[in-house]
Tab-separated table of N, CA and C in Angstrom:
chain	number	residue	atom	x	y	z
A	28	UNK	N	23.160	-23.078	0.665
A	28	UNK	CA	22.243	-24.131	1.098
A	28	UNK	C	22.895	-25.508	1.227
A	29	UNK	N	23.888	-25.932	0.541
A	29	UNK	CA	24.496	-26.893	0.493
A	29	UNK	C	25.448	-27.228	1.828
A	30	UNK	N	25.619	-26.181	2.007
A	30	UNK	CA	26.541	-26.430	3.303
A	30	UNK	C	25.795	-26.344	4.363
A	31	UNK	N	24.449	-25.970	4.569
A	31	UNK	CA	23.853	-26.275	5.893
A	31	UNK	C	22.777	-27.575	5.774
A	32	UNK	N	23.677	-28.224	6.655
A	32	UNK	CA	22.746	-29.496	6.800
A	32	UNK	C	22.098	-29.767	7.901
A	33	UNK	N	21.902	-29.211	8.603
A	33	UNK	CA	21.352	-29.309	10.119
A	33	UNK	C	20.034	-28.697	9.833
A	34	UNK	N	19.744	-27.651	9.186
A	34	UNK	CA	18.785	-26.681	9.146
A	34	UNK	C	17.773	-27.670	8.143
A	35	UNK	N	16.541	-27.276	9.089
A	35	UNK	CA	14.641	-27.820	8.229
A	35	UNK	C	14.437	-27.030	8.540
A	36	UNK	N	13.993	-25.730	8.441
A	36	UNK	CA	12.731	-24.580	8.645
A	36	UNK	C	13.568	-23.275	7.792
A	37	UNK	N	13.447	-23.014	6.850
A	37	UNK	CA	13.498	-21.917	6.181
A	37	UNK	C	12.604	-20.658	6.307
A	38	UNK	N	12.482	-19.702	7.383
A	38	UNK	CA	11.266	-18.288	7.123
A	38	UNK	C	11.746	-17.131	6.454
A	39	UNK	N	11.078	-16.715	5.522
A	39	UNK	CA	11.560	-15.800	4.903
A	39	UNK	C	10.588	-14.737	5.072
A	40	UNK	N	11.015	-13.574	5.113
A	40	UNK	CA	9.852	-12.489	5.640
A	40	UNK	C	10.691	-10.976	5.470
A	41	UNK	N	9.869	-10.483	5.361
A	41	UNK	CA	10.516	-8.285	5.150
A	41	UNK	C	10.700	-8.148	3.983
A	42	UNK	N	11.222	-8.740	2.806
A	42	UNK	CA	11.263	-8.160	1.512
A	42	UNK	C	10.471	-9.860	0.563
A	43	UNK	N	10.393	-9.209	-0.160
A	43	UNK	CA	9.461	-10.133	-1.273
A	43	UNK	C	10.181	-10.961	-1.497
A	44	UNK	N	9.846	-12.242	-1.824
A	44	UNK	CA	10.354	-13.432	-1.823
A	44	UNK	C	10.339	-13.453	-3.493
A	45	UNK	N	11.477	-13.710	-3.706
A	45	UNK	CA	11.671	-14.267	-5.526
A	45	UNK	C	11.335	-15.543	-5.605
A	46	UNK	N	11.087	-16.368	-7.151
A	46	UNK	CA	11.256	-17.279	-7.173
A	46	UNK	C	13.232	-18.202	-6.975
A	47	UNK	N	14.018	-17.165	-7.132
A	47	UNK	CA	15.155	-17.716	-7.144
A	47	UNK	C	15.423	-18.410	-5.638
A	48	UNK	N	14.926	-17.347	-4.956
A	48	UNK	CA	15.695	-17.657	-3.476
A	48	UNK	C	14.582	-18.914	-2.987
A	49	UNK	N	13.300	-18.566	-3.507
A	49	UNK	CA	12.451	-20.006	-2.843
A	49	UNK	C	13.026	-21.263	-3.344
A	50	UNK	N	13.503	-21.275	-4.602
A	50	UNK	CA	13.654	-22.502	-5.526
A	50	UNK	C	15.064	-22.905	-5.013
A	51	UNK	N	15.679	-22.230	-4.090
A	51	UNK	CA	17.261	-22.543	-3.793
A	51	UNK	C	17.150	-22.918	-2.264
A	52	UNK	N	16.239	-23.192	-1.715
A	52	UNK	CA	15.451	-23.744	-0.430
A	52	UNK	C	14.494	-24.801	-0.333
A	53	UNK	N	13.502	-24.827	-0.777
A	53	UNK	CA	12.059	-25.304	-0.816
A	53	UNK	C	12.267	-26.790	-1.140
A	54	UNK	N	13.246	-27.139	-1.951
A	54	UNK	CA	13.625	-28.507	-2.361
A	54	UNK	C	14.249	-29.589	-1.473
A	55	UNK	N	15.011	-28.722	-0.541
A	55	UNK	CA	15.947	-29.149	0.584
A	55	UNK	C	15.382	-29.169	2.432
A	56	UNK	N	14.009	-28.440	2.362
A	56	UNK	CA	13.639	-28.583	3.727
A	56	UNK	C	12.534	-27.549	3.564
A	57	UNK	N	11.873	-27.545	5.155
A	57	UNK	CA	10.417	-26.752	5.038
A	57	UNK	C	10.816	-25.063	4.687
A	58	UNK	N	10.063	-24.662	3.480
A	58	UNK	CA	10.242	-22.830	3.375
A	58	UNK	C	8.951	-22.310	3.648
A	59	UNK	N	9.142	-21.439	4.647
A	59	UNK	CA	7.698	-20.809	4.686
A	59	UNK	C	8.141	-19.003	4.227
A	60	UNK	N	7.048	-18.616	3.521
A	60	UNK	CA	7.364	-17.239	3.123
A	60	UNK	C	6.363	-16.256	4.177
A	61	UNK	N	6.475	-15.551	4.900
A	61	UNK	CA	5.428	-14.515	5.596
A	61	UNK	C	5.440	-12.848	5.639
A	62	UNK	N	5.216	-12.581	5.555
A	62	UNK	CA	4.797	-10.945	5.103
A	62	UNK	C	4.000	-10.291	6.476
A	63	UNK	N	4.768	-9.097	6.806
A	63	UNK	CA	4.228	-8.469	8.272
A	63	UNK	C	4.851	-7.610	8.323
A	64	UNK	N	4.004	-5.946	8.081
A	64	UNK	CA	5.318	-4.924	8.494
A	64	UNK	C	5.331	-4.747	9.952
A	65	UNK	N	6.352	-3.947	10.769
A	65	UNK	CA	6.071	-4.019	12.613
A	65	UNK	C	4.983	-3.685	12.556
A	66	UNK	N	4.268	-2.427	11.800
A	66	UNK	CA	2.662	-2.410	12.465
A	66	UNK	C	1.891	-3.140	12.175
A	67	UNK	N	2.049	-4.453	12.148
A	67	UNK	CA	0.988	-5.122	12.589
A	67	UNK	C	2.155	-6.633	13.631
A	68	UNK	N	2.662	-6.143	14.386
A	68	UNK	CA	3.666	-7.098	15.092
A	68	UNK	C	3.494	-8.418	14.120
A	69	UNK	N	4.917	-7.697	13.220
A	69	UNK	CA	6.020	-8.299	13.112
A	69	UNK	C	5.469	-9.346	11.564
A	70	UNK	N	4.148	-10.657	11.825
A	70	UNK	CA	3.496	-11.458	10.793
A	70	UNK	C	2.399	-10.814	10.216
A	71	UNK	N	1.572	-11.192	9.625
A	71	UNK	CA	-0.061	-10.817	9.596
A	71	UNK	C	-0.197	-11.888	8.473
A	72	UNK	N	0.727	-12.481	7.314
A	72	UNK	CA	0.010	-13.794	6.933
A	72	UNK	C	1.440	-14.683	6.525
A	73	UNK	N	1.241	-15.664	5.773
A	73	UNK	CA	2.313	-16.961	5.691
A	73	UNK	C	1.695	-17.998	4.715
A	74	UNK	N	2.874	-18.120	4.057
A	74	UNK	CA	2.389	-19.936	2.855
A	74	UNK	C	3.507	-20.306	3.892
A	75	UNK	N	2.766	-21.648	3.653
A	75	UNK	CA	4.103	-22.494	4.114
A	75	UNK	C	3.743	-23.659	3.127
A	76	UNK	N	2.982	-23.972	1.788
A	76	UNK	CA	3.080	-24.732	0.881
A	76	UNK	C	2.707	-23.934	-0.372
A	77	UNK	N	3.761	-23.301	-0.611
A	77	UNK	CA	3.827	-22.528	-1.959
A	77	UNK	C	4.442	-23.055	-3.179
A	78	UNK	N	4.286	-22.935	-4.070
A	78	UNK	CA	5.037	-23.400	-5.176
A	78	UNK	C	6.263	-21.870	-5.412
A	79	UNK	N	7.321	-22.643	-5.000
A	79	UNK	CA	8.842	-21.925	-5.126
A	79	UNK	C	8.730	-21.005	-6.329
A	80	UNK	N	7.826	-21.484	-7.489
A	80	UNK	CA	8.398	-20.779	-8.912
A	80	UNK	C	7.073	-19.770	-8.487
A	81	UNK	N	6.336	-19.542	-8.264
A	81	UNK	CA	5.737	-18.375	-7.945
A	81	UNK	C	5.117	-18.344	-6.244
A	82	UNK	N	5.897	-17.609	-5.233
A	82	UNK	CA	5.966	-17.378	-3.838
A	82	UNK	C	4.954	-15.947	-3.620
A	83	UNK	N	3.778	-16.685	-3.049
A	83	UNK	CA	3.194	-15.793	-2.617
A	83	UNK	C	3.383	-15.439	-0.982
A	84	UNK	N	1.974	-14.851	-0.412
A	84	UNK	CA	2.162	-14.396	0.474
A	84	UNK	C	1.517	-15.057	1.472
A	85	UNK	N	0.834	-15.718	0.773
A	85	UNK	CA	-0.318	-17.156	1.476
A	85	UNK	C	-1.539	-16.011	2.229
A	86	UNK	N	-1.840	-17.093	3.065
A	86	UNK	CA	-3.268	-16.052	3.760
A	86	UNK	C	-2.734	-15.775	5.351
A	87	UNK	N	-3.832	-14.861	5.488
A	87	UNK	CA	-3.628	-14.697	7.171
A	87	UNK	C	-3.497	-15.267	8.417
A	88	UNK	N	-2.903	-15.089	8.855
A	88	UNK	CA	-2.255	-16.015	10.317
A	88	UNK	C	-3.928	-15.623	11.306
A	89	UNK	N	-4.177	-16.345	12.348
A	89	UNK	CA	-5.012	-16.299	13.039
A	89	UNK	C	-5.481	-15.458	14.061
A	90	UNK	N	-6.425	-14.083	13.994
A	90	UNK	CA	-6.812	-13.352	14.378
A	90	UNK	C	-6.354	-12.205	13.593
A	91	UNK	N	-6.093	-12.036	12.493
A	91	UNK	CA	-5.489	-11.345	11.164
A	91	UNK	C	-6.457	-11.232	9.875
A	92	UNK	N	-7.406	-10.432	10.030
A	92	UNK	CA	-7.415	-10.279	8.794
A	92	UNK	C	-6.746	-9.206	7.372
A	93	UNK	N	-6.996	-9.724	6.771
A	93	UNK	CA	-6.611	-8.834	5.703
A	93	UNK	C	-7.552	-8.409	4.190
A	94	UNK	N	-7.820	-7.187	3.775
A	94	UNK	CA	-8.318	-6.520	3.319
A	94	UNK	C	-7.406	-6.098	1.656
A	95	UNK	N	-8.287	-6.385	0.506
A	95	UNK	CA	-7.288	-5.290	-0.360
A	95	UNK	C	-8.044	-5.225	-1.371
A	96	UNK	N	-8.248	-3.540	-1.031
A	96	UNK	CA	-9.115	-3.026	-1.418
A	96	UNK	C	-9.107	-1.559	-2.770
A	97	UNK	N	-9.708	-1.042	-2.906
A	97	UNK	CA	-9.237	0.454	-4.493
A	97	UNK	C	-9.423	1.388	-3.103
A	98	UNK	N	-8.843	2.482	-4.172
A	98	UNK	CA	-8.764	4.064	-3.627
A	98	UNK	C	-10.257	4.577	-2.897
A	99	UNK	N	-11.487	3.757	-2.994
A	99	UNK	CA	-12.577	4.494	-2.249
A	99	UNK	C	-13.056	3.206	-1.714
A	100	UNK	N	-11.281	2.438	-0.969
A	100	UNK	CA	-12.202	1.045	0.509
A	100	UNK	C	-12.906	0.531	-0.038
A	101	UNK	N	-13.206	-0.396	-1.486
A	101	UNK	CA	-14.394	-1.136	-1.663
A	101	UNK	C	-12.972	-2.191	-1.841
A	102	UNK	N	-13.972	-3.387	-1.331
A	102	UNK	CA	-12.692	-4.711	-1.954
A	102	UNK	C	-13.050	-5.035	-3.579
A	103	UNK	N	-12.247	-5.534	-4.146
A	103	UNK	CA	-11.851	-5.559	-5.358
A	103	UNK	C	-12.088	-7.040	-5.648
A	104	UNK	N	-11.959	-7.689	-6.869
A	104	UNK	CA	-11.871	-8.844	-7.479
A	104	UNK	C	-10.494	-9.370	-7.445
A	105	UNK	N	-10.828	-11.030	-7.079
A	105	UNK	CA	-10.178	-11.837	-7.427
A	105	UNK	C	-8.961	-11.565	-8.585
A	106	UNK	N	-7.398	-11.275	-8.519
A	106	UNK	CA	-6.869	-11.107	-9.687
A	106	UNK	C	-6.761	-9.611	-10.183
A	107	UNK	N	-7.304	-8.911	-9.092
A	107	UNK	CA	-7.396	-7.538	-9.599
A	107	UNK	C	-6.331	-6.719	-8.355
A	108	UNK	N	-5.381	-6.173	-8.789
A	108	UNK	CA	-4.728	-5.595	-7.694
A	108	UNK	C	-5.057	-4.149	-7.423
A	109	UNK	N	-4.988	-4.399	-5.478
A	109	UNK	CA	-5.354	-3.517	-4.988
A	109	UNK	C	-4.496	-2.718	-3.581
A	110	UNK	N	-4.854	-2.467	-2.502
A	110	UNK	CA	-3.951	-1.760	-1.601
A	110	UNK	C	-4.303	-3.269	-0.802
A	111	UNK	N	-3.050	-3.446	0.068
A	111	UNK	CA	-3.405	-4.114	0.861
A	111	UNK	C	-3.606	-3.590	2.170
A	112	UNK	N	-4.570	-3.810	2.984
A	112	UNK	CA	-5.007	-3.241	4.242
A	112	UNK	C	-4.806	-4.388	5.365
A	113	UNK	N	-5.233	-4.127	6.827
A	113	UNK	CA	-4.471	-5.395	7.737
A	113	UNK	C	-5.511	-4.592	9.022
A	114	UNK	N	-5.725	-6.205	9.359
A	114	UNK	CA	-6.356	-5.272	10.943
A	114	UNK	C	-6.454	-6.958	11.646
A	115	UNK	N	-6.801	-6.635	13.172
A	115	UNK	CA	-6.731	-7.773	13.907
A	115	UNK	C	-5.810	-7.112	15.429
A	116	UNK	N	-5.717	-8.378	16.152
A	116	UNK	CA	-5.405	-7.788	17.601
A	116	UNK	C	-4.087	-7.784	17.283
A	117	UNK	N	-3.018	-7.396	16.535
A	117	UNK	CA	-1.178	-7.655	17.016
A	117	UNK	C	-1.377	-6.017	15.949
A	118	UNK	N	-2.717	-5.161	15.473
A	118	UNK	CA	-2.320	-4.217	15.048
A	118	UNK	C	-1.892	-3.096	15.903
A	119	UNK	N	-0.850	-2.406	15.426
A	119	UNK	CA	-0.329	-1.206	16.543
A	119	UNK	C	-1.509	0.013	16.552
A	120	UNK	N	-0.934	0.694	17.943
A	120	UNK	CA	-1.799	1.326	18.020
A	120	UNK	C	-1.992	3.229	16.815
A	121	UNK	N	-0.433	2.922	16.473
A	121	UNK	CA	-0.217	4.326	16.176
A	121	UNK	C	1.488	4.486	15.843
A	122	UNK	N	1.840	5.426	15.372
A	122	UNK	CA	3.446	6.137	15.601
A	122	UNK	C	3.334	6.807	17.143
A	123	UNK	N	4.288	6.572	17.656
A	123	UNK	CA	4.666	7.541	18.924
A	123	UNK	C	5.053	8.793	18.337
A	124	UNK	N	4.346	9.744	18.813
A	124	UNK	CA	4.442	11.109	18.422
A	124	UNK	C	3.760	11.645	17.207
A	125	UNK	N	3.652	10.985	16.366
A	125	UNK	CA	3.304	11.360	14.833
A	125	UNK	C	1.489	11.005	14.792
A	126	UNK	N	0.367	11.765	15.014
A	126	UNK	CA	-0.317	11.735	15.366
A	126	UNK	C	-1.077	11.981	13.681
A	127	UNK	N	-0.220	12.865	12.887
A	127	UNK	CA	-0.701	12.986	11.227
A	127	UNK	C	-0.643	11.796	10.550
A	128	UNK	N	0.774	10.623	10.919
A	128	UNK	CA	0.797	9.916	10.407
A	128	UNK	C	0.020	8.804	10.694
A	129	UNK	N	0.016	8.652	12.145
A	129	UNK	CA	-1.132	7.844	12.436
A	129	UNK	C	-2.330	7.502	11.795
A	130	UNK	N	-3.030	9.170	11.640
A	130	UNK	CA	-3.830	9.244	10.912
A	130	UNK	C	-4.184	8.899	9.816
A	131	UNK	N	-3.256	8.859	8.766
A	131	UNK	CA	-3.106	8.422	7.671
A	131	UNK	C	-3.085	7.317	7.017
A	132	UNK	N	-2.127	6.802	8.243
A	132	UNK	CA	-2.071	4.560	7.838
A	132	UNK	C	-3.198	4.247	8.607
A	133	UNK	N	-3.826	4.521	9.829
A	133	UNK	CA	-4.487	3.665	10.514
A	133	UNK	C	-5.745	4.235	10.805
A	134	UNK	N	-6.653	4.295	10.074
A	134	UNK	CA	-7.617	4.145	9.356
A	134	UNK	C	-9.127	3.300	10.681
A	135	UNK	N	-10.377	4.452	10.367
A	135	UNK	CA	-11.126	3.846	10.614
A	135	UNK	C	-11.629	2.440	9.787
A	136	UNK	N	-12.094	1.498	10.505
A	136	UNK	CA	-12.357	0.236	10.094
A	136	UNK	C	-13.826	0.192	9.268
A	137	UNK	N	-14.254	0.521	8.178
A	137	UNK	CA	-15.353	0.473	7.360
A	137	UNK	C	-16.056	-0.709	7.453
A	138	UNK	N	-15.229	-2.059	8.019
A	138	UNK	CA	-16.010	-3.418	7.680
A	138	UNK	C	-16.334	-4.051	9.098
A	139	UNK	N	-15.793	-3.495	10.407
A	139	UNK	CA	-16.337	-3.852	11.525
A	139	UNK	C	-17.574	-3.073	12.396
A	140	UNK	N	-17.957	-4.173	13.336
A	140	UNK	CA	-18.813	-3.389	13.997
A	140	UNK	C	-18.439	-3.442	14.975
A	141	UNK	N	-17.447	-3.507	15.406
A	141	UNK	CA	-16.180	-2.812	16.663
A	141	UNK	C	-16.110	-1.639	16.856
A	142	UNK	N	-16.862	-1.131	17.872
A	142	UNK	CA	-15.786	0.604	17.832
A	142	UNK	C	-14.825	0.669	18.047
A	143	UNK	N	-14.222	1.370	17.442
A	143	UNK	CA	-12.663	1.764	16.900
A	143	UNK	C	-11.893	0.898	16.465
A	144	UNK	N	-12.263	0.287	16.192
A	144	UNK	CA	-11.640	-1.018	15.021
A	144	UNK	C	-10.933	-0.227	14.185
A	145	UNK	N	-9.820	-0.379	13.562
A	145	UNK	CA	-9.291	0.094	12.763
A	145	UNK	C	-8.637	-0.692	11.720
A	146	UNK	N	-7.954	0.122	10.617
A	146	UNK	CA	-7.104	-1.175	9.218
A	146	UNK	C	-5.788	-0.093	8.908
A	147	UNK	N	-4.956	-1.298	9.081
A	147	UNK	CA	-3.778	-0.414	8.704
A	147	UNK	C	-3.642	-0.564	7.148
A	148	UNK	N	-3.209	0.847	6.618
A	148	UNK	CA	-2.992	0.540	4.936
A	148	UNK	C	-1.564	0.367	4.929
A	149	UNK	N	-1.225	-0.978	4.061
A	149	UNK	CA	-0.276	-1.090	4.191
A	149	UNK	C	0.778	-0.326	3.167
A	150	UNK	N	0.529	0.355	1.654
A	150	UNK	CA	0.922	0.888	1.277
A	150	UNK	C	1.377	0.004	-0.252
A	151	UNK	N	1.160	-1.421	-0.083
A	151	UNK	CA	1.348	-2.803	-0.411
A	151	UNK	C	0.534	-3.101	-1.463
A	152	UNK	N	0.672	-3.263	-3.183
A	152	UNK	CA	-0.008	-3.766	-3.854
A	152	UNK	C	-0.134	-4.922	-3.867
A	153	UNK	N	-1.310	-5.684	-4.007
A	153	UNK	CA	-1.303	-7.235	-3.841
A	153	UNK	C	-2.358	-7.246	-4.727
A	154	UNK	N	-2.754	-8.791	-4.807
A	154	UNK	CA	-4.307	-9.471	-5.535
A	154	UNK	C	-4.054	-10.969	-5.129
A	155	UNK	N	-5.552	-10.700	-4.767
A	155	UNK	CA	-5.964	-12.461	-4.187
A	155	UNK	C	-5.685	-13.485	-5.804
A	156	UNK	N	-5.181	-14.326	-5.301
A	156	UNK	CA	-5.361	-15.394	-6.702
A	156	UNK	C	-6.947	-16.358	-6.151
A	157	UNK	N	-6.681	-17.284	-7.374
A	157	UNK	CA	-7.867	-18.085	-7.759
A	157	UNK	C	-8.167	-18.858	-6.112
A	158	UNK	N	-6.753	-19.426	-5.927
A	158	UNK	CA	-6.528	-20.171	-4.595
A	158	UNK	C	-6.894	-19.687	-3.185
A	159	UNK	N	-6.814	-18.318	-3.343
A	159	UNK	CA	-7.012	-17.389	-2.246
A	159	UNK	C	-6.421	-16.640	-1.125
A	160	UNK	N	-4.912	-16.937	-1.926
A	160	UNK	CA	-3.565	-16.964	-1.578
A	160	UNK	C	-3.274	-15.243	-1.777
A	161	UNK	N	-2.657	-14.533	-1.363
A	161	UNK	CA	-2.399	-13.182	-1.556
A	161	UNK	C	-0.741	-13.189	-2.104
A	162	UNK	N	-1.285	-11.877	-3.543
A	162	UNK	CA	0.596	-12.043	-4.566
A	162	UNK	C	0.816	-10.820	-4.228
A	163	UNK	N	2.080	-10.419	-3.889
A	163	UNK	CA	2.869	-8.872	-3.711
A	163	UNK	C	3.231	-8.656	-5.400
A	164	UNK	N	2.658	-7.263	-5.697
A	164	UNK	CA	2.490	-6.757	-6.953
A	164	UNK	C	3.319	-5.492	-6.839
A	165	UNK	N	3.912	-4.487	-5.618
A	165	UNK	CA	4.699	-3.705	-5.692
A	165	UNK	C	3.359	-3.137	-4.779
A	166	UNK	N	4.685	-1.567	-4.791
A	166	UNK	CA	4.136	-0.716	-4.066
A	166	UNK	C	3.335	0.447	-4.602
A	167	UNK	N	2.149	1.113	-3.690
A	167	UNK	CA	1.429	2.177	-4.449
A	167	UNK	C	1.887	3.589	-4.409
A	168	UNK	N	2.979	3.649	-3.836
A	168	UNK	CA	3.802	4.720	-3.539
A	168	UNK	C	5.361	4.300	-3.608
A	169	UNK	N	6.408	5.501	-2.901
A	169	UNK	CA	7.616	5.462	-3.476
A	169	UNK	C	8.861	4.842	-1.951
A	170	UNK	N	7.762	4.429	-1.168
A	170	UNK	CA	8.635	4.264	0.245
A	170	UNK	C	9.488	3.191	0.274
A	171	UNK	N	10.891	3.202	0.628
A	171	UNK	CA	11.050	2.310	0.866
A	171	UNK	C	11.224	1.278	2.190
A	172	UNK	N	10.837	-0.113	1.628
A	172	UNK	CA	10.847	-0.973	2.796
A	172	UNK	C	11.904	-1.690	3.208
């Protein structure tokens, strides 16, 4: 960090943001942290005023919502971790070819009245904080990202 001085915009995104790596940025120019696997092209939310010593995931980017919810789709409490789910227009439509797997992540939509609305599960433990900010808590399975 010391040696780049030209650089203001720090994005950090695809693997979980530590407090080390925010706190070795955030002091020196703008850090934004964002969270988006490709199926949902690429973002789906972003802090861009986080506190470095604990980097969340902030909230959803615009036309994004996000969902995180227990094992039977009900949303959960504040502080209580759950799956994180994702839906909005940049969600994909599917795997090419994999029509089981499809099935599996991308999910009829329980909370719209869209037909065929759908929510991708992201596979993603999270919990809303007090703020309303979304924290990555690990994963509910063994995949890696």
């Amino acid at each position: 960090p010391a040696g780049v001085t030209s650089l203001r915009t720090v994005l950090t995104a695809g693997e979980a943001c530590t407090p080390e790596i925010a706190l070795r940025w955030a002091d020196r120019l703008r850090f934004v942290n964002a969270y988006g696997p490709t199926e949902v092209t690429v973002c789906a939310t972003f802090n861009t005023a986080m506190d470095p010593e604990r980097p969340t995931l902030g909230r959803p980017m615009a036309n994004v919502q996000v969902y995180v919810l227990d094992d039977a789709l009900q949303p959960v409490p504040a502080g209580v971790p759950g799956e994180l789910y994702v839906a909005g227009v940049g969600l994909a439509r599917g795997y090419l070819g994999r029509p089981d797997l499809t099935a599996e992540r991308f999910i009829p939509h329980p909370y719209s009245a869209v037909p065929g609305a759908r929510l991708y599960r992201t596979g993603d433990r999270v919990r809303h904080l007090a703020d309303g900010d979304l924290e990555y808590v690990g994963r509910v399975d063994d995949q890696v990202k």
